[in-house]
């Protein structure tokens, strides 16, 4: 398990990531796989019924922006989803894109217990604003960002509980 938590003396309710972790180091395929597995666990803590959830959801918590979840496709072993914030625009109404930031398109592999970043738009960390490159370094940075963002969401108390009466898939992880 990777320990990417900031030192206790730097832990605040602001963004809990360290930018030097994003811009330095040489990731390996093994470390990327471990990070994708860690992200899967963090995502499942936010969305316990991820393998069976359908549609859209919103998590609200005191002191934070609403976190939005959209399940785009649910297949037997994978879930394609979007996780994002939507910010008010000049008219004070909440809009979807382009004000969503961060905005992550993710594919969860339930059998492998991994999460893959398909697309990532964000401006908080020093990596490309649009994740497109399949290179190991780019994947590492995108998944490290996801790890820190999921940790921040959990720290704020975000959670997408299973709706009452939601169907459960037998043997779902």
Short mmCIF file of N, CA and C in Angstrom, two decimals:
data_model
loop_
_atom_site.label_atom_id
_atom_site.label_comp_id
_atom_site.label_asym_id
_atom_site.label_seq_id
_atom_site.Cartn_x
_atom_site.Cartn_y
_atom_site.Cartn_z
N UNK A 1 0.83 -1.19 0.00
CA UNK A 1 0.00 0.00 0.00
C UNK A 1 0.88 1.24 0.00
N UNK A 2 0.59 2.17 -0.87
CA UNK A 2 1.31 3.42 -0.91
C UNK A 2 0.78 4.34 0.18
N UNK A 3 1.69 5.03 0.84
CA UNK A 3 1.29 6.02 1.83
C UNK A 3 1.56 7.39 1.24
N UNK A 4 0.54 8.01 0.70
CA UNK A 4 0.69 9.31 0.05
C UNK A 4 0.14 10.44 0.89
N UNK A 5 -0.16 10.15 2.15
CA UNK A 5 -0.72 11.17 3.04
C UNK A 5 0.36 12.18 3.39
N UNK A 6 -0.01 13.45 3.51
CA UNK A 6 0.96 14.46 3.90
C UNK A 6 1.38 14.27 5.35
N UNK A 7 2.55 14.78 5.72
CA UNK A 7 2.96 14.70 7.13
C UNK A 7 1.92 15.39 8.01
N UNK A 8 1.81 14.94 9.26
CA UNK A 8 0.77 15.43 10.17
C UNK A 8 0.85 16.95 10.35
N UNK A 9 2.04 17.51 10.37
CA UNK A 9 2.16 18.95 10.59
C UNK A 9 1.68 19.77 9.39
N UNK A 10 1.50 19.14 8.23
CA UNK A 10 1.03 19.85 7.05
C UNK A 10 -0.42 19.51 6.73
N UNK A 11 -1.07 18.73 7.58
CA UNK A 11 -2.44 18.29 7.31
C UNK A 11 -3.43 19.38 7.68
N UNK A 12 -4.17 19.84 6.70
CA UNK A 12 -5.19 20.86 6.94
C UNK A 12 -6.44 20.45 6.20
N UNK A 13 -7.48 21.25 6.32
CA UNK A 13 -8.71 20.96 5.58
C UNK A 13 -8.64 21.53 4.17
N UNK A 14 -7.50 22.07 3.78
CA UNK A 14 -7.33 22.49 2.39
C UNK A 14 -6.88 21.27 1.59
N UNK A 15 -6.52 21.48 0.34
CA UNK A 15 -6.11 20.35 -0.49
C UNK A 15 -4.97 19.60 0.18
N UNK A 16 -5.11 18.29 0.42
CA UNK A 16 -4.11 17.53 1.18
C UNK A 16 -3.02 16.92 0.31
N UNK A 17 -2.76 17.44 -0.88
CA UNK A 17 -1.74 16.85 -1.70
C UNK A 17 -0.45 17.66 -1.67
N UNK A 18 0.62 16.99 -1.96
CA UNK A 18 1.92 17.63 -2.00
C UNK A 18 2.36 17.68 -3.46
N UNK A 19 2.56 18.86 -3.99
CA UNK A 19 2.87 18.96 -5.41
C UNK A 19 4.20 18.32 -5.77
N UNK A 20 5.13 18.23 -4.84
CA UNK A 20 6.40 17.59 -5.19
C UNK A 20 6.22 16.10 -5.47
N UNK A 21 5.21 15.47 -4.90
CA UNK A 21 4.94 14.07 -5.21
C UNK A 21 4.46 13.90 -6.64
N UNK A 22 3.81 14.92 -7.17
CA UNK A 22 3.27 14.83 -8.52
C UNK A 22 4.34 15.08 -9.57
N UNK A 23 5.28 15.96 -9.29
CA UNK A 23 6.21 16.36 -10.32
C UNK A 23 7.58 15.69 -10.24
N UNK A 24 7.82 14.84 -9.27
CA UNK A 24 9.12 14.17 -9.16
C UNK A 24 8.93 12.67 -9.09
N UNK A 25 10.03 11.96 -9.18
CA UNK A 25 10.00 10.51 -9.03
C UNK A 25 9.84 9.80 -10.36
N UNK A 26 10.18 8.53 -10.37
CA UNK A 26 10.08 7.71 -11.55
C UNK A 26 9.16 6.55 -11.24
N UNK A 27 7.91 6.64 -11.69
CA UNK A 27 6.96 5.56 -11.40
C UNK A 27 7.30 4.30 -12.20
N UNK A 28 6.85 3.18 -11.67
CA UNK A 28 6.99 1.91 -12.37
C UNK A 28 5.58 1.39 -12.67
N UNK A 29 5.52 0.39 -13.51
CA UNK A 29 4.22 -0.22 -13.81
C UNK A 29 3.61 -0.78 -12.53
N UNK A 30 4.45 -1.40 -11.70
CA UNK A 30 3.96 -1.96 -10.43
C UNK A 30 3.41 -0.90 -9.50
N UNK A 31 4.12 0.23 -9.39
CA UNK A 31 3.63 1.29 -8.51
C UNK A 31 2.35 1.91 -9.06
N UNK A 32 2.23 2.00 -10.38
CA UNK A 32 0.99 2.49 -10.98
C UNK A 32 -0.17 1.54 -10.69
N UNK A 33 0.05 0.25 -10.80
CA UNK A 33 -0.99 -0.73 -10.50
C UNK A 33 -1.41 -0.65 -9.03
N UNK A 34 -0.44 -0.48 -8.14
CA UNK A 34 -0.76 -0.34 -6.72
C UNK A 34 -1.58 0.92 -6.46
N UNK A 35 -1.23 2.01 -7.15
CA UNK A 35 -1.98 3.25 -7.00
C UNK A 35 -3.40 3.11 -7.54
N UNK A 36 -3.56 2.43 -8.68
CA UNK A 36 -4.90 2.20 -9.24
C UNK A 36 -5.74 1.33 -8.30
N UNK A 37 -5.11 0.39 -7.63
CA UNK A 37 -5.82 -0.44 -6.65
C UNK A 37 -6.21 0.38 -5.43
N UNK A 38 -5.31 1.23 -4.97
CA UNK A 38 -5.62 2.10 -3.84
C UNK A 38 -6.78 3.04 -4.19
N UNK A 39 -6.76 3.57 -5.41
CA UNK A 39 -7.84 4.45 -5.85
C UNK A 39 -9.17 3.72 -5.92
N UNK A 40 -9.15 2.45 -6.32
CA UNK A 40 -10.38 1.66 -6.35
C UNK A 40 -10.96 1.55 -4.95
N UNK A 41 -10.11 1.26 -3.97
CA UNK A 41 -10.58 1.17 -2.58
C UNK A 41 -11.15 2.49 -2.08
N UNK A 42 -10.48 3.60 -2.41
CA UNK A 42 -10.96 4.92 -1.99
C UNK A 42 -12.28 5.25 -2.66
N UNK A 43 -12.40 4.92 -3.94
CA UNK A 43 -13.65 5.18 -4.66
C UNK A 43 -14.78 4.34 -4.09
N UNK A 44 -14.51 3.09 -3.74
CA UNK A 44 -15.54 2.22 -3.15
C UNK A 44 -15.96 2.71 -1.78
N UNK A 45 -15.07 3.36 -1.04
CA UNK A 45 -15.48 3.94 0.25
C UNK A 45 -16.44 5.11 0.03
N UNK A 46 -16.23 5.87 -1.04
CA UNK A 46 -17.15 6.96 -1.37
C UNK A 46 -18.45 6.44 -1.96
N UNK A 47 -18.36 5.38 -2.77
CA UNK A 47 -19.52 4.83 -3.50
C UNK A 47 -19.56 3.32 -3.25
N UNK A 48 -20.10 2.88 -2.11
CA UNK A 48 -20.05 1.46 -1.77
C UNK A 48 -20.73 0.55 -2.79
N UNK A 49 -21.76 1.02 -3.45
CA UNK A 49 -22.50 0.19 -4.42
C UNK A 49 -22.06 0.48 -5.86
N UNK A 50 -20.81 0.84 -6.03
CA UNK A 50 -20.29 1.23 -7.34
C UNK A 50 -20.55 0.18 -8.42
N UNK A 51 -20.46 -1.08 -8.09
CA UNK A 51 -20.63 -2.15 -9.09
C UNK A 51 -22.06 -2.29 -9.58
N UNK A 52 -23.01 -1.68 -8.88
CA UNK A 52 -24.42 -1.82 -9.27
C UNK A 52 -25.13 -0.49 -9.45
N UNK A 53 -24.50 0.58 -9.08
CA UNK A 53 -25.14 1.91 -9.13
C UNK A 53 -25.43 2.32 -10.57
N UNK A 54 -26.52 3.05 -10.71
CA UNK A 54 -26.91 3.58 -12.01
C UNK A 54 -27.28 5.05 -11.84
N UNK A 55 -27.18 5.81 -12.93
CA UNK A 55 -27.64 7.19 -12.93
C UNK A 55 -26.69 8.16 -12.26
N UNK A 56 -27.28 9.22 -11.73
CA UNK A 56 -26.51 10.30 -11.14
C UNK A 56 -26.73 10.38 -9.64
N UNK A 57 -25.74 10.92 -8.96
CA UNK A 57 -25.85 11.14 -7.53
C UNK A 57 -25.09 12.39 -7.14
N UNK A 58 -25.43 12.91 -5.98
CA UNK A 58 -24.76 14.10 -5.47
C UNK A 58 -24.48 13.91 -4.00
N UNK A 59 -23.26 14.21 -3.61
CA UNK A 59 -22.87 14.15 -2.21
C UNK A 59 -22.67 15.57 -1.72
N UNK A 60 -23.33 15.88 -0.59
CA UNK A 60 -23.22 17.20 0.00
C UNK A 60 -22.59 17.06 1.37
N UNK A 61 -21.72 18.00 1.71
CA UNK A 61 -21.15 18.01 3.05
C UNK A 61 -20.90 19.44 3.46
N UNK A 62 -20.91 19.66 4.75
CA UNK A 62 -20.71 21.01 5.27
C UNK A 62 -19.31 21.49 4.92
N UNK A 63 -19.23 22.71 4.44
CA UNK A 63 -17.93 23.31 4.17
C UNK A 63 -17.29 22.90 2.86
N UNK A 64 -18.01 22.20 2.01
CA UNK A 64 -17.42 21.77 0.74
C UNK A 64 -18.40 21.89 -0.40
N UNK A 65 -17.86 21.85 -1.59
CA UNK A 65 -18.69 21.86 -2.79
C UNK A 65 -19.42 20.53 -2.91
N UNK A 66 -20.56 20.53 -3.57
CA UNK A 66 -21.25 19.27 -3.86
C UNK A 66 -20.40 18.46 -4.82
N UNK A 67 -20.27 17.18 -4.54
CA UNK A 67 -19.53 16.26 -5.41
C UNK A 67 -20.55 15.51 -6.24
N UNK A 68 -20.36 15.50 -7.55
CA UNK A 68 -21.32 14.89 -8.46
C UNK A 68 -20.75 13.61 -9.05
N UNK A 69 -21.60 12.60 -9.12
CA UNK A 69 -21.26 11.30 -9.67
C UNK A 69 -22.25 10.98 -10.78
N UNK A 70 -21.76 10.52 -11.90
CA UNK A 70 -22.62 10.08 -12.99
C UNK A 70 -22.10 8.73 -13.46
N UNK A 71 -22.93 7.70 -13.33
CA UNK A 71 -22.57 6.40 -13.88
C UNK A 71 -23.03 6.41 -15.33
N UNK A 72 -22.07 6.34 -16.23
CA UNK A 72 -22.34 6.43 -17.66
C UNK A 72 -22.66 5.07 -18.24
N UNK A 73 -21.93 4.05 -17.78
CA UNK A 73 -22.15 2.69 -18.29
C UNK A 73 -21.84 1.70 -17.19
N UNK A 74 -22.72 0.73 -17.04
CA UNK A 74 -22.55 -0.34 -16.05
C UNK A 74 -22.50 -1.65 -16.81
N UNK A 75 -21.38 -2.36 -16.74
CA UNK A 75 -21.21 -3.65 -17.39
C UNK A 75 -20.91 -4.70 -16.31
N UNK A 76 -20.91 -5.98 -16.68
CA UNK A 76 -20.72 -7.01 -15.65
C UNK A 76 -19.45 -6.84 -14.80
N UNK A 77 -18.36 -6.38 -15.39
CA UNK A 77 -17.11 -6.28 -14.62
C UNK A 77 -16.53 -4.88 -14.57
N UNK A 78 -17.20 -3.91 -15.18
CA UNK A 78 -16.68 -2.55 -15.21
C UNK A 78 -17.79 -1.53 -15.00
N UNK A 79 -17.39 -0.36 -14.55
CA UNK A 79 -18.27 0.80 -14.43
C UNK A 79 -17.54 1.98 -15.02
N UNK A 80 -18.18 2.68 -15.94
CA UNK A 80 -17.65 3.93 -16.48
C UNK A 80 -18.39 5.06 -15.78
N UNK A 81 -17.65 5.98 -15.17
CA UNK A 81 -18.27 7.03 -14.38
C UNK A 81 -17.54 8.34 -14.51
N UNK A 82 -18.25 9.39 -14.17
CA UNK A 82 -17.68 10.73 -14.11
C UNK A 82 -17.83 11.21 -12.68
N UNK A 83 -16.77 11.81 -12.15
CA UNK A 83 -16.77 12.39 -10.81
C UNK A 83 -16.31 13.83 -10.96
N UNK A 84 -17.08 14.78 -10.43
CA UNK A 84 -16.73 16.18 -10.65
C UNK A 84 -17.41 17.10 -9.64
N UNK A 85 -16.95 18.34 -9.66
CA UNK A 85 -17.63 19.44 -9.00
C UNK A 85 -18.23 20.31 -10.11
N UNK A 86 -19.34 20.97 -9.83
CA UNK A 86 -19.89 21.95 -10.74
C UNK A 86 -19.93 23.28 -10.00
N UNK A 87 -19.33 24.28 -10.58
CA UNK A 87 -19.25 25.58 -9.93
C UNK A 87 -20.28 26.55 -10.50
N UNK A 88 -20.77 27.49 -9.67
CA UNK A 88 -21.68 28.51 -10.18
C UNK A 88 -20.96 29.39 -11.19
N UNK A 89 -21.67 29.81 -12.19
CA UNK A 89 -21.12 30.70 -13.21
C UNK A 89 -21.55 32.12 -12.86
N UNK A 90 -21.31 33.07 -13.74
CA UNK A 90 -21.64 34.46 -13.46
C UNK A 90 -23.11 34.68 -13.15
N UNK A 91 -23.99 33.82 -13.66
CA UNK A 91 -25.42 33.97 -13.40
C UNK A 91 -25.84 33.28 -12.09
N UNK A 92 -24.85 32.79 -11.33
CA UNK A 92 -25.06 32.11 -10.05
C UNK A 92 -25.77 30.77 -10.17
N UNK A 93 -25.97 30.28 -11.38
CA UNK A 93 -26.55 28.95 -11.58
C UNK A 93 -25.41 27.96 -11.77
N UNK A 94 -25.66 26.75 -11.32
CA UNK A 94 -24.65 25.71 -11.47
C UNK A 94 -24.78 25.11 -12.86
N UNK A 95 -23.67 25.06 -13.55
CA UNK A 95 -23.62 24.52 -14.90
C UNK A 95 -22.71 23.30 -14.92
N UNK A 96 -22.82 22.51 -15.94
CA UNK A 96 -21.93 21.36 -16.07
C UNK A 96 -20.58 21.78 -16.61
N UNK A 97 -20.32 21.62 -17.85
CA UNK A 97 -19.02 21.96 -18.42
C UNK A 97 -19.10 23.34 -19.05
N UNK A 98 -18.08 24.14 -19.15
CA UNK A 98 -16.69 23.84 -18.85
C UNK A 98 -16.25 24.21 -17.44
N UNK A 99 -17.18 24.59 -16.55
CA UNK A 99 -16.79 25.02 -15.21
C UNK A 99 -16.47 23.86 -14.27
N UNK A 100 -16.63 22.63 -14.70
CA UNK A 100 -16.33 21.49 -13.84
C UNK A 100 -14.81 21.39 -13.66
N UNK A 101 -14.34 21.33 -12.40
CA UNK A 101 -12.91 21.25 -12.14
C UNK A 101 -12.70 20.85 -10.70
N UNK A 102 -12.10 19.74 -10.41
CA UNK A 102 -11.66 18.73 -11.36
C UNK A 102 -12.84 17.95 -11.95
N UNK A 103 -12.58 17.35 -13.08
CA UNK A 103 -13.60 16.57 -13.79
C UNK A 103 -12.90 15.30 -14.27
N UNK A 104 -13.29 14.17 -13.72
CA UNK A 104 -12.60 12.92 -14.03
C UNK A 104 -13.56 11.92 -14.64
N UNK A 105 -13.15 11.34 -15.76
CA UNK A 105 -13.84 10.22 -16.36
C UNK A 105 -13.03 8.98 -16.00
N UNK A 106 -13.67 8.04 -15.32
CA UNK A 106 -12.98 6.89 -14.75
C UNK A 106 -13.63 5.59 -15.19
N UNK A 107 -12.82 4.54 -15.31
CA UNK A 107 -13.35 3.20 -15.52
C UNK A 107 -12.87 2.35 -14.35
N UNK A 108 -13.83 1.79 -13.63
CA UNK A 108 -13.53 0.90 -12.51
C UNK A 108 -13.62 -0.54 -13.00
N UNK A 109 -12.59 -1.31 -12.74
CA UNK A 109 -12.54 -2.74 -13.08
C UNK A 109 -12.77 -3.51 -11.78
N UNK A 110 -13.99 -4.03 -11.62
CA UNK A 110 -14.36 -4.64 -10.34
C UNK A 110 -13.64 -5.96 -10.10
N UNK A 111 -13.40 -6.73 -11.14
CA UNK A 111 -12.73 -8.01 -10.95
C UNK A 111 -11.26 -7.81 -10.56
N UNK A 112 -10.60 -6.80 -11.13
CA UNK A 112 -9.20 -6.53 -10.82
C UNK A 112 -9.05 -5.54 -9.66
N UNK A 113 -10.17 -4.92 -9.25
CA UNK A 113 -10.16 -3.91 -8.19
C UNK A 113 -9.18 -2.79 -8.52
N UNK A 114 -9.37 -2.20 -9.71
CA UNK A 114 -8.52 -1.13 -10.21
C UNK A 114 -9.40 -0.01 -10.76
N UNK A 115 -8.90 1.21 -10.75
CA UNK A 115 -9.55 2.34 -11.39
C UNK A 115 -8.57 2.94 -12.39
N UNK A 116 -9.06 3.16 -13.61
CA UNK A 116 -8.25 3.76 -14.65
C UNK A 116 -8.79 5.16 -14.93
N UNK A 117 -7.90 6.14 -15.02
CA UNK A 117 -8.28 7.49 -15.41
C UNK A 117 -8.36 7.51 -16.93
N UNK A 118 -9.56 7.75 -17.46
CA UNK A 118 -9.76 7.82 -18.91
C UNK A 118 -9.52 9.25 -19.39
N UNK A 119 -10.04 10.22 -18.65
CA UNK A 119 -9.87 11.63 -18.99
C UNK A 119 -9.89 12.41 -17.69
N UNK A 120 -9.04 13.42 -17.60
CA UNK A 120 -8.96 14.23 -16.39
C UNK A 120 -8.73 15.68 -16.78
N UNK A 121 -9.63 16.53 -16.33
CA UNK A 121 -9.46 17.98 -16.49
C UNK A 121 -9.37 18.57 -15.09
N UNK A 122 -8.29 19.31 -14.86
CA UNK A 122 -8.10 19.96 -13.57
C UNK A 122 -7.07 21.06 -13.73
N UNK A 123 -7.11 22.02 -12.81
CA UNK A 123 -6.16 23.12 -12.86
C UNK A 123 -5.41 23.29 -11.55
N UNK A 124 -5.62 22.43 -10.57
CA UNK A 124 -5.04 22.60 -9.24
C UNK A 124 -3.58 22.17 -9.16
N UNK A 125 -3.18 21.18 -9.96
CA UNK A 125 -1.83 20.65 -9.85
C UNK A 125 -1.05 20.84 -11.13
N UNK A 126 0.29 20.83 -11.02
CA UNK A 126 1.13 21.08 -12.19
C UNK A 126 1.25 19.87 -13.12
N UNK A 127 0.16 19.52 -13.74
CA UNK A 127 0.19 18.52 -14.80
C UNK A 127 -0.68 19.03 -15.91
N UNK A 128 -0.64 18.39 -17.01
CA UNK A 128 -1.39 18.89 -18.16
C UNK A 128 -2.85 19.06 -17.80
N UNK A 129 -3.46 20.13 -18.27
CA UNK A 129 -4.87 20.39 -18.00
C UNK A 129 -5.77 19.33 -18.59
N UNK A 130 -5.36 18.73 -19.69
CA UNK A 130 -6.15 17.68 -20.32
C UNK A 130 -5.32 16.41 -20.40
N UNK A 131 -5.75 15.39 -19.70
CA UNK A 131 -5.04 14.12 -19.69
C UNK A 131 -5.36 13.36 -20.96
N UNK A 132 -4.36 13.13 -21.78
CA UNK A 132 -4.57 12.39 -23.02
C UNK A 132 -3.48 11.35 -23.25
N UNK A 133 -2.32 11.56 -22.68
CA UNK A 133 -1.17 10.73 -23.01
C UNK A 133 -1.22 9.37 -22.32
N UNK A 134 -0.94 8.29 -23.04
CA UNK A 134 -0.92 6.98 -22.41
C UNK A 134 0.42 6.66 -21.75
N UNK A 135 1.37 7.60 -21.74
CA UNK A 135 2.68 7.36 -21.16
C UNK A 135 2.57 7.07 -19.66
N UNK A 136 3.49 6.24 -19.18
CA UNK A 136 3.49 5.83 -17.77
C UNK A 136 3.53 7.04 -16.84
N UNK A 137 4.39 8.01 -17.14
CA UNK A 137 4.52 9.17 -16.28
C UNK A 137 3.21 9.96 -16.21
N UNK A 138 2.55 10.13 -17.36
CA UNK A 138 1.27 10.86 -17.38
C UNK A 138 0.20 10.09 -16.62
N UNK A 139 0.15 8.77 -16.79
CA UNK A 139 -0.83 7.97 -16.05
C UNK A 139 -0.57 8.06 -14.55
N UNK A 140 0.70 8.00 -14.17
CA UNK A 140 1.05 8.09 -12.75
C UNK A 140 0.55 9.41 -12.16
N UNK A 141 0.84 10.52 -12.84
CA UNK A 141 0.43 11.83 -12.32
C UNK A 141 -1.09 11.95 -12.24
N UNK A 142 -1.79 11.47 -13.24
CA UNK A 142 -3.26 11.54 -13.22
C UNK A 142 -3.83 10.69 -12.09
N UNK A 143 -3.29 9.51 -11.88
CA UNK A 143 -3.79 8.63 -10.82
C UNK A 143 -3.38 9.13 -9.44
N UNK A 144 -2.22 9.77 -9.33
CA UNK A 144 -1.83 10.36 -8.05
C UNK A 144 -2.76 11.52 -7.72
N UNK A 145 -3.10 12.32 -8.72
CA UNK A 145 -4.07 13.39 -8.50
C UNK A 145 -5.40 12.80 -8.02
N UNK A 146 -5.88 11.74 -8.71
CA UNK A 146 -7.13 11.11 -8.31
C UNK A 146 -7.06 10.61 -6.88
N UNK A 147 -5.94 10.02 -6.51
CA UNK A 147 -5.77 9.52 -5.15
C UNK A 147 -5.92 10.64 -4.13
N UNK A 148 -5.26 11.75 -4.39
CA UNK A 148 -5.33 12.87 -3.45
C UNK A 148 -6.72 13.50 -3.43
N UNK A 149 -7.35 13.57 -4.59
CA UNK A 149 -8.70 14.15 -4.65
C UNK A 149 -9.69 13.26 -3.91
N UNK A 150 -9.62 11.94 -4.10
CA UNK A 150 -10.51 11.03 -3.39
C UNK A 150 -10.29 11.12 -1.89
N UNK A 151 -9.03 11.25 -1.47
CA UNK A 151 -8.73 11.42 -0.05
C UNK A 151 -9.31 12.71 0.50
N UNK A 152 -9.23 13.76 -0.28
CA UNK A 152 -9.80 15.05 0.12
C UNK A 152 -11.32 14.94 0.24
N UNK A 153 -11.96 14.28 -0.71
CA UNK A 153 -13.42 14.10 -0.66
C UNK A 153 -13.82 13.32 0.59
N UNK A 154 -13.07 12.28 0.91
CA UNK A 154 -13.36 11.50 2.11
C UNK A 154 -13.14 12.34 3.37
N UNK A 155 -12.06 13.13 3.38
CA UNK A 155 -11.76 14.00 4.52
C UNK A 155 -12.91 14.98 4.78
N UNK A 156 -13.51 15.48 3.72
CA UNK A 156 -14.64 16.39 3.88
C UNK A 156 -15.93 15.68 4.29
N UNK A 157 -15.96 14.36 4.10
CA UNK A 157 -17.15 13.60 4.49
C UNK A 157 -18.07 13.24 3.33
N UNK A 158 -17.59 13.37 2.10
CA UNK A 158 -18.43 12.98 0.96
C UNK A 158 -18.69 11.49 0.98
N UNK A 159 -19.91 11.13 0.54
CA UNK A 159 -20.31 9.73 0.51
C UNK A 159 -21.56 9.61 -0.36
N UNK A 160 -21.61 8.57 -1.16
CA UNK A 160 -22.78 8.30 -1.98
C UNK A 160 -23.41 7.00 -1.46
N UNK A 161 -24.32 7.08 -0.49
CA UNK A 161 -24.91 5.86 0.06
C UNK A 161 -25.78 5.15 -0.96
N UNK A 162 -25.95 3.87 -0.75
CA UNK A 162 -26.82 3.08 -1.61
C UNK A 162 -28.25 3.54 -1.41
N UNK A 163 -28.92 3.92 -2.49
CA UNK A 163 -30.32 4.34 -2.35
C UNK A 163 -31.19 3.19 -1.83
N UNK A 164 -32.20 3.50 -1.02
CA UNK A 164 -33.10 2.44 -0.54
C UNK A 164 -33.76 1.73 -1.73
N UNK A 165 -33.81 0.41 -1.64
CA UNK A 165 -34.45 -0.40 -2.67
C UNK A 165 -33.63 -0.57 -3.94
N UNK A 166 -32.35 -0.12 -3.92
CA UNK A 166 -31.51 -0.27 -5.11
C UNK A 166 -31.21 -1.75 -5.34
N UNK A 167 -31.18 -2.19 -6.59
CA UNK A 167 -30.87 -3.60 -6.87
C UNK A 167 -29.44 -3.93 -6.51
N UNK A 168 -29.24 -5.13 -6.05
CA UNK A 168 -27.91 -5.62 -5.70
C UNK A 168 -27.59 -6.77 -6.62
N UNK A 169 -26.42 -6.77 -7.18
CA UNK A 169 -25.97 -7.85 -8.03
C UNK A 169 -25.37 -8.94 -7.16
N UNK A 170 -25.84 -10.19 -7.28
CA UNK A 170 -25.28 -11.27 -6.48
C UNK A 170 -23.78 -11.40 -6.73
N UNK A 171 -23.02 -11.50 -5.66
CA UNK A 171 -21.58 -11.68 -5.77
C UNK A 171 -20.83 -10.43 -6.15
N UNK A 172 -21.50 -9.26 -6.13
CA UNK A 172 -20.81 -8.01 -6.48
C UNK A 172 -19.79 -7.70 -5.42
N UNK A 173 -18.61 -7.23 -5.83
CA UNK A 173 -17.56 -6.91 -4.84
C UNK A 173 -17.92 -5.71 -4.00
#
